[in-house]
Tab-separated table of C-alpha atoms and ligand atoms in Angstrom:
chain	number	residue	atom	x	y	z
A	1	UNK	CA	-0.015	0.423	-0.144
A	2	UNK	CA	2.908	2.609	-1.051
A	3	UNK	CA	-0.056	5.187	-2.116
A	4	UNK	CA	-2.322	4.715	0.836
A	5	UNK	CA	-4.329	7.856	1.409
A	6	UNK	CA	-3.040	9.590	-1.448
A	7	UNK	CA	-5.276	11.465	-3.989
A	8	UNK	CA	-3.474	10.857	-7.427
A	9	UNK	CA	-4.739	12.444	-10.559
A	10	UNK	CA	-4.072	10.579	-13.806
A	11	UNK	CA	-4.815	12.309	-17.199
A	12	UNK	CA	-5.325	9.894	-20.440
A	13	UNK	CA	-6.475	7.230	-18.217
A	14	UNK	CA	-9.139	5.786	-20.440
A	15	UNK	CA	-6.612	3.432	-22.363
A	16	UNK	CA	-2.959	2.411	-22.141
A	17	UNK	CA	-0.333	3.704	-19.656
A	18	UNK	CA	-2.423	5.909	-17.861
A	19	UNK	CA	-5.342	3.079	-17.479
A	20	UNK	CA	-2.585	0.539	-16.496
A	21	UNK	CA	-1.437	3.041	-13.937
A	22	UNK	CA	-4.725	3.749	-12.550
A	23	UNK	CA	-5.223	0.275	-11.496
A	24	UNK	CA	-1.836	0.082	-10.055
A	25	UNK	CA	-2.200	3.395	-8.000
A	26	UNK	CA	-5.332	2.146	-7.013
A	27	UNK	CA	-4.249	-1.565	-6.088
A	28	UNK	CA	-1.479	0.798	-3.813
A	29	UNK	CA	-4.358	2.318	-1.850
A	30	UNK	CA	-4.905	5.736	-3.661
A	31	UNK	CA	-7.770	7.275	-4.486
A	32	UNK	CA	-7.427	7.678	-8.199
A	33	UNK	CA	-9.297	10.633	-10.489
A	34	UNK	CA	-9.062	9.500	-14.259
A	35	UNK	CA	-9.183	12.247	-16.323
A	36	UNK	CA	-9.864	11.812	-20.030
A	37	UNK	CA	-11.420	12.986	-23.067
A	38	UNK	CA	-12.962	9.548	-24.341
A	39	UNK	CA	-15.322	9.351	-21.457
A	40	UNK	CA	-16.752	5.955	-22.207
A	41	UNK	CA	-13.014	4.158	-21.743
A	42	UNK	CA	-12.273	6.149	-18.782
A	43	UNK	CA	-15.679	5.391	-17.103
A	44	UNK	CA	-14.285	1.136	-18.249
A	45	UNK	CA	-10.911	1.818	-15.958
A	46	UNK	CA	-12.830	3.220	-13.070
A	47	UNK	CA	-15.362	0.489	-12.779
A	48	UNK	CA	-12.832	-2.005	-13.057
A	49	UNK	CA	-10.949	-0.781	-10.265
A	50	UNK	CA	-14.003	-0.593	-7.988
A	51	UNK	CA	-14.631	-4.090	-8.818
A	52	UNK	CA	-11.264	-4.926	-7.714
A	53	UNK	CA	-12.306	-3.075	-4.365
A	54	UNK	CA	-10.182	0.229	-5.129
A	55	UNK	CA	-11.444	3.998	-5.136
A	56	UNK	CA	-11.775	5.786	-8.092
A	57	UNK	CA	-13.679	8.163	-10.295
A	58	UNK	CA	-13.575	9.349	-13.631
A	59	UNK	CA	-14.091	12.782	-15.029
A	60	UNK	CA	-14.484	14.382	-18.770
A	61	UNK	CA	-11.561	16.899	-19.300
A	62	UNK	CA	-9.651	17.706	-22.160
A	63	UNK	CA	-5.920	18.671	-21.356
A	64	UNK	CA	-5.895	21.345	-24.060
A	65	UNK	CA	-8.581	23.424	-22.898
A	66	UNK	CA	-7.595	25.910	-20.125
A	67	UNK	CA	-11.377	26.818	-18.742
A	68	UNK	CA	-12.094	23.068	-18.463
A	69	UNK	CA	-8.826	22.207	-16.632
A	70	UNK	CA	-9.687	25.559	-14.137
A	71	UNK	CA	-13.186	24.028	-13.258
A	72	UNK	CA	-11.489	20.525	-13.011
A	73	UNK	CA	-9.062	21.695	-10.674
A	74	UNK	CA	-12.019	23.675	-8.490
A	75	UNK	CA	-13.634	20.303	-8.795
A	76	UNK	CA	-10.712	18.497	-7.022
A	77	UNK	CA	-10.616	21.630	-4.547
A	78	UNK	CA	-14.380	20.838	-3.511
A	79	UNK	CA	-14.017	17.035	-2.887
A	80	UNK	CA	-10.416	16.267	-2.236
A	81	UNK	CA	-8.951	19.894	-1.099
A	82	UNK	CA	-5.329	18.184	-2.141
A	83	UNK	CA	-3.860	16.610	-4.398
A	84	UNK	CA	-0.489	14.445	-3.651
A	85	UNK	CA	0.232	12.761	-7.238
A	86	UNK	CA	-0.346	14.130	-10.453
A	87	UNK	CA	0.540	12.035	-13.521
A	88	UNK	CA	0.208	14.222	-16.522
A	89	UNK	CA	0.222	11.243	-19.210
A	90	UNK	CA	-2.528	12.283	-21.496
A	91	UNK	CA	-1.068	12.654	-25.426
A	92	UNK	CA	-1.278	12.012	-28.721
A	93	UNK	CA	0.919	10.941	-31.602
A	94	UNK	CA	0.641	11.311	-35.628
A	95	UNK	CA	2.925	11.319	-38.491
A	96	UNK	CA	3.014	14.640	-40.278
A	97	UNK	CA	5.703	14.379	-43.227
A	98	UNK	CA	8.416	16.482	-43.270
A	99	UNK	CA	8.971	19.921	-41.405
A	100	UNK	CA	8.415	21.650	-44.972
A	101	UNK	CA	5.163	19.866	-45.558
A	102	UNK	CA	3.835	18.942	-41.900
A	103	UNK	CA	0.255	20.536	-41.608
A	104	UNK	CA	0.114	23.572	-38.911
A	105	UNK	CA	-2.789	22.424	-37.587
A	106	UNK	CA	-1.432	18.859	-36.596
A	107	UNK	CA	1.720	20.660	-35.233
A	108	UNK	CA	-0.790	22.704	-33.326
A	109	UNK	CA	-3.129	19.720	-31.632
A	110	UNK	CA	0.010	17.818	-30.735
A	111	UNK	CA	1.902	20.465	-28.771
A	112	UNK	CA	-1.700	21.790	-27.400
A	113	UNK	CA	-2.329	18.104	-25.683
A	114	UNK	CA	1.125	16.638	-25.016
A	115	UNK	CA	2.890	20.056	-23.763
A	116	UNK	CA	0.241	22.888	-23.322
A	117	UNK	CA	-1.929	20.444	-21.626
A	118	UNK	CA	1.196	18.870	-19.277
A	119	UNK	CA	1.679	23.112	-18.277
A	120	UNK	CA	-2.302	23.320	-17.788
A	121	UNK	CA	-3.198	20.674	-15.929
A	122	UNK	CA	0.638	21.350	-13.483
A	123	UNK	CA	-0.568	25.526	-13.424
A	124	UNK	CA	-3.998	24.336	-12.328
A	125	UNK	CA	-3.395	21.650	-9.752
A	126	UNK	CA	-0.529	22.576	-8.169
A	127	UNK	CA	-1.745	25.319	-5.958
A	128	UNK	CA	-3.600	22.091	-4.320
A	129	UNK	CA	-0.594	20.444	-4.131
A	130	UNK	CA	1.624	23.343	-2.378
A	131	UNK	CA	0.892	22.708	0.945
A	132	UNK	CA	1.578	18.895	1.669
A	133	UNK	CA	4.114	18.315	-1.126
A	134	UNK	CA	3.672	15.853	-3.355
A	135	UNK	CA	4.864	14.240	-6.867
A	136	UNK	CA	4.078	15.304	-10.441
A	137	UNK	CA	4.995	12.817	-13.051
A	138	UNK	CA	5.096	13.599	-16.948
A	139	UNK	CA	5.187	11.403	-19.791
A	140	UNK	CA	7.492	12.213	-22.523
A	141	UNK	CA	9.065	9.435	-24.783
A	142	UNK	CA	11.749	8.507	-26.183
A	143	UNK	CA	11.043	10.653	-28.872
A	144	UNK	CA	11.651	13.643	-26.488
A	145	UNK	CA	15.056	12.599	-26.492
A	146	UNK	CA	16.259	11.823	-30.373
A	147	UNK	CA	14.073	12.285	-33.352
A	148	UNK	CA	11.860	10.110	-35.542
A	149	UNK	CA	11.331	10.837	-39.204
A	150	UNK	CA	8.477	12.803	-40.071
A	151	UNK	CA	7.082	13.286	-36.542
A	152	UNK	CA	8.909	16.934	-35.791
A	153	UNK	CA	5.376	18.157	-33.794
A	154	UNK	CA	5.705	14.833	-31.603
A	155	UNK	CA	9.302	15.525	-31.017
A	156	UNK	CA	9.025	19.188	-30.037
A	157	UNK	CA	6.115	18.472	-27.779
A	158	UNK	CA	7.927	15.608	-25.792
A	159	UNK	CA	11.314	17.365	-25.872
A	160	UNK	CA	9.753	19.930	-24.164
A	161	UNK	CA	7.915	17.916	-21.741
A	162	UNK	CA	11.573	16.940	-20.744
A	163	UNK	CA	12.555	20.411	-19.936
A	164	UNK	CA	9.179	21.804	-18.411
A	165	UNK	CA	9.565	19.276	-16.133
A	166	UNK	CA	12.883	20.448	-14.974
A	167	UNK	CA	11.198	23.809	-14.774
A	168	UNK	CA	8.753	22.310	-12.247
A	169	UNK	CA	11.828	20.317	-10.230
A	170	UNK	CA	13.514	23.805	-9.518
A	171	UNK	CA	10.603	26.257	-9.008
A	172	UNK	CA	8.703	23.879	-6.442
A	173	UNK	CA	11.492	21.693	-4.771
A	174	UNK	CA	11.219	24.176	-1.509
A	175	UNK	CA	7.499	23.132	-1.483
A	176	UNK	CA	8.023	19.490	-1.208
A	177	UNK	CA	6.608	19.059	-4.607
A	178	UNK	CA	8.944	16.471	-6.911
A	179	UNK	CA	8.848	16.512	-10.487
A	180	UNK	CA	10.029	13.799	-13.103
A	181	UNK	CA	9.119	12.206	-16.690
A	182	UNK	CA	9.153	8.823	-17.860
A	183	UNK	CA	10.185	8.373	-21.594
A	184	UNK	CA	8.334	5.147	-22.742
A	185	UNK	CA	10.093	3.566	-25.762
A	186	UNK	CA	7.596	1.401	-27.806
A	187	UNK	CA	4.523	0.414	-25.539
A	188	UNK	CA	1.873	-1.890	-26.762
A	189	UNK	CA	-1.023	0.287	-26.374
A	190	UNK	CA	-3.864	1.988	-28.931
A	191	UNK	CA	-1.542	4.698	-29.453
A	192	UNK	CA	0.709	2.101	-31.623
A	193	UNK	CA	-2.277	0.765	-33.522
A	194	UNK	CA	-3.080	4.344	-34.216
A	195	UNK	CA	0.249	5.350	-35.623
A	196	UNK	CA	1.863	2.540	-37.445
A	197	UNK	CA	-1.353	0.005	-37.360
A	198	UNK	CA	-2.780	-2.832	-35.599
A	199	UNK	CA	-0.961	-6.157	-35.092
A	200	UNK	CA	-3.801	-7.615	-37.220
A	201	UNK	CA	-2.592	-5.354	-39.862
A	202	UNK	CA	0.621	-5.936	-42.330
A	203	UNK	CA	1.850	-2.513	-41.756
A	204	UNK	CA	1.365	-2.591	-37.755
A	205	UNK	CA	2.960	-6.236	-38.131
A	206	UNK	CA	6.238	-4.890	-40.059
A	207	UNK	CA	6.397	-1.821	-37.552
A	208	UNK	CA	6.940	-4.042	-34.640
A	209	UNK	CA	9.144	-6.564	-36.242
A	210	UNK	CA	11.167	-3.728	-36.574
A	211	UNK	CA	10.945	-2.662	-33.327
A	212	UNK	CA	11.731	-5.721	-31.921
A	213	UNK	CA	14.714	-6.314	-34.110
A	214	UNK	CA	16.548	-3.257	-32.724
A	215	UNK	CA	15.354	-3.334	-29.157
A	216	UNK	CA	17.799	-4.790	-27.025
A	217	UNK	CA	15.605	-6.530	-24.540
A	218	UNK	CA	13.957	-8.031	-28.138
A	219	UNK	CA	10.319	-7.182	-27.421
A	220	UNK	CA	7.797	-3.960	-26.956
A	221	UNK	CA	7.110	-2.780	-23.792
A	222	UNK	CA	3.679	-3.099	-21.898
A	223	UNK	CA	1.570	-0.764	-20.208
A	224	UNK	CA	2.207	-2.062	-16.772
A	225	UNK	CA	6.027	-1.351	-17.079
A	226	UNK	CA	5.707	2.329	-17.488
A	227	UNK	CA	2.876	1.918	-14.569
A	228	UNK	CA	5.980	0.710	-12.185
A	229	UNK	CA	8.177	3.317	-13.176
A	230	UNK	CA	5.481	5.938	-12.457
A	231	UNK	CA	4.554	4.289	-9.028
A	232	UNK	CA	8.458	4.445	-8.328
A	233	UNK	CA	7.955	7.993	-8.828
A	234	UNK	CA	5.030	8.973	-7.221
A	235	UNK	CA	5.996	6.736	-3.955
A	236	UNK	CA	8.381	7.660	-1.018
A	237	UNK	CA	10.677	5.475	-2.633
A	238	UNK	CA	11.806	8.029	-4.819
A	239	UNK	CA	11.989	10.431	-2.014
A	240	UNK	CA	15.328	12.330	-3.064
A	241	UNK	CA	14.478	12.194	-7.213
A	242	UNK	CA	13.543	15.481	-8.977
A	243	UNK	CA	14.155	16.982	-12.350
A	244	UNK	CA	14.759	13.098	-13.786
A	245	UNK	CA	13.649	11.559	-16.782
A	246	UNK	CA	13.813	7.977	-16.710
A	247	UNK	CA	14.054	6.066	-19.876
A	248	UNK	CA	12.131	3.201	-20.298
A	249	UNK	CA	13.051	1.964	-23.971
A	250	UNK	CA	14.160	-1.942	-23.796
A	251	UNK	CA	17.308	-0.665	-24.533
A	252	UNK	CA	16.978	0.959	-27.413
A	253	UNK	CA	18.553	4.134	-27.057
A	254	UNK	CA	21.130	2.602	-25.025
A	255	UNK	CA	23.193	2.212	-29.097
A	256	UNK	CA	25.369	5.185	-30.679
A	257	UNK	CA	24.976	3.151	-33.677
A	258	UNK	CA	22.704	0.148	-34.417
A	259	UNK	CA	23.830	-0.538	-37.790
A	260	UNK	CA	26.078	-3.331	-36.985
A	261	UNK	CA	22.838	-5.380	-35.359
A	262	UNK	CA	20.875	-4.553	-38.901
A	263	UNK	CA	23.783	-5.731	-40.932
A	264	UNK	CA	23.963	-9.083	-38.666
A	265	UNK	CA	20.086	-10.783	-39.244
A	266	UNK	CA	20.819	-13.153	-36.511
A	267	UNK	CA	19.701	-10.511	-33.908
A	268	UNK	CA	16.355	-10.222	-36.016
A	269	UNK	CA	15.510	-14.122	-35.726
A	270	UNK	CA	16.267	-13.852	-31.801
A	271	UNK	CA	13.289	-11.725	-30.945
A	272	UNK	CA	10.252	-12.431	-28.460
B	301	LIG	N1	2.524	3.599	-26.282
B	301	LIG	C1	4.032	4.501	-26.760
B	301	LIG	O1	4.803	3.559	-27.565
B	301	LIG	C2	4.428	5.877	-26.180
B	301	LIG	C3	6.002	5.868	-26.164
B	301	LIG	C4	6.087	7.022	-25.478
B	301	LIG	C5	4.940	7.986	-24.864
B	301	LIG	N2	4.222	7.520	-25.198
B	301	LIG	C6	3.195	8.126	-24.115
B	301	LIG	O2	2.191	7.602	-23.188
B	301	LIG	C7	1.499	8.713	-22.982
B	301	LIG	C8	-0.294	7.643	-23.230
B	301	LIG	O3	-0.158	7.262	-24.231
B	301	LIG	P1	-0.323	5.442	-24.722
B	301	LIG	O4	0.778	5.006	-25.286
B	301	LIG	O5	-1.465	4.921	-23.391
B	301	LIG	O6	-1.975	6.003	-25.636
B	301	LIG	P2	-3.282	6.035	-25.610
B	301	LIG	O7	-4.037	6.242	-26.492
B	301	LIG	O8	-3.703	4.367	-24.835
B	301	LIG	O9	-3.643	6.560	-24.701
B	301	LIG	C9	-3.288	8.162	-24.172
B	301	LIG	C10	-4.885	8.784	-23.508
B	301	LIG	O10	-4.869	10.036	-23.801
B	301	LIG	C11	-6.164	10.536	-23.955
B	301	LIG	N3	-5.857	12.047	-24.495
B	301	LIG	C12	-6.009	12.077	-25.655
B	301	LIG	N4	-6.082	13.702	-25.574
B	301	LIG	C13	-6.700	14.073	-24.927
B	301	LIG	C14	-6.969	14.987	-24.402
B	301	LIG	N5	-6.955	16.271	-25.440
B	301	LIG	N6	-7.012	15.445	-22.902
B	301	LIG	C15	-7.403	14.494	-22.307
B	301	LIG	N7	-7.083	13.121	-22.644
B	301	LIG	C16	-6.795	12.882	-23.646
B	301	LIG	C17	-6.838	9.344	-24.896
B	301	LIG	O11	-7.632	9.431	-24.769
B	301	LIG	C18	-5.999	8.134	-24.113
B	301	LIG	O12	-6.622	8.129	-22.887
B	301	LIG	C19	0.915	9.327	-24.070
B	301	LIG	O13	1.513	10.252	-23.785
B	301	LIG	C20	1.984	9.046	-25.624
B	301	LIG	O14	2.260	10.398	-26.003
B	301	LIG	C21	3.536	6.487	-25.511
């Protein structure tokens, strides 16, 4: 029960990493507020938590909408008074082509959800954390540490989240608030289905095979593996860790040059 009596807010908890983290935080004793634009699936997350004996509630929230976030903070103040853990996890991703052809609206949308949303939710919920201290965890990506072909909007947004997290860490350390980010590698979630195709589609299968090939652990990650990292950062086990970005990518970015592995095809056969 590492989060006993704590109130934890998780954005983007309808599916994927956020949903897995909501289950785990609730299992560890937290009261979990699950916020998402996807009302139907976030309610499913909450129902499953409750069926398992945990405490949770679902709230509809678009993290990129300042008015909605402000009202959400007001609601939390009335219902919970304080927030101990904030997991800014909501995010979108999409390919958009090279920079000169990248649609402006797509760039704006990705920045609005992934970066501005992280700023807005932090801005409005921080006053609920400043009396008692707490932990903020932001989901960035390995794509915030290096770049992908045709995904400059996502790269810019997630790179921004890493440094924004450091700004939170230094501004709020004296309030007992820690701020860290998690940089997942490729994790099997609906986001990957949308980005690269599902496992049932040829394109999606090809993407997964390539990921497995170039990942030292030889597989994609599971949402539950990211939830474990989030739990570490949320709990007192990480009490002297702040301003940090934890990469959880199965070793992918440990390479300087994966060319050798690409030349030696035996690596491709040795995947899970
Ligand atoms: N899956 C991966 O390989 C991977 C890798 C690196 C980083 N990430 C990041 O992990 C986070 C979670 O993604 P996931 O992989 O679990 O995918 P996902 O699509 O299952 O989860 C994203 C969640 O964010 C919600 N969301 C989207 N826009 C929103 C908005 N405006 N307001 C509130 N909620 C919104 C979605 O409804 C969804 O529940 C995202 O920030 C994503 O960028 C994922």
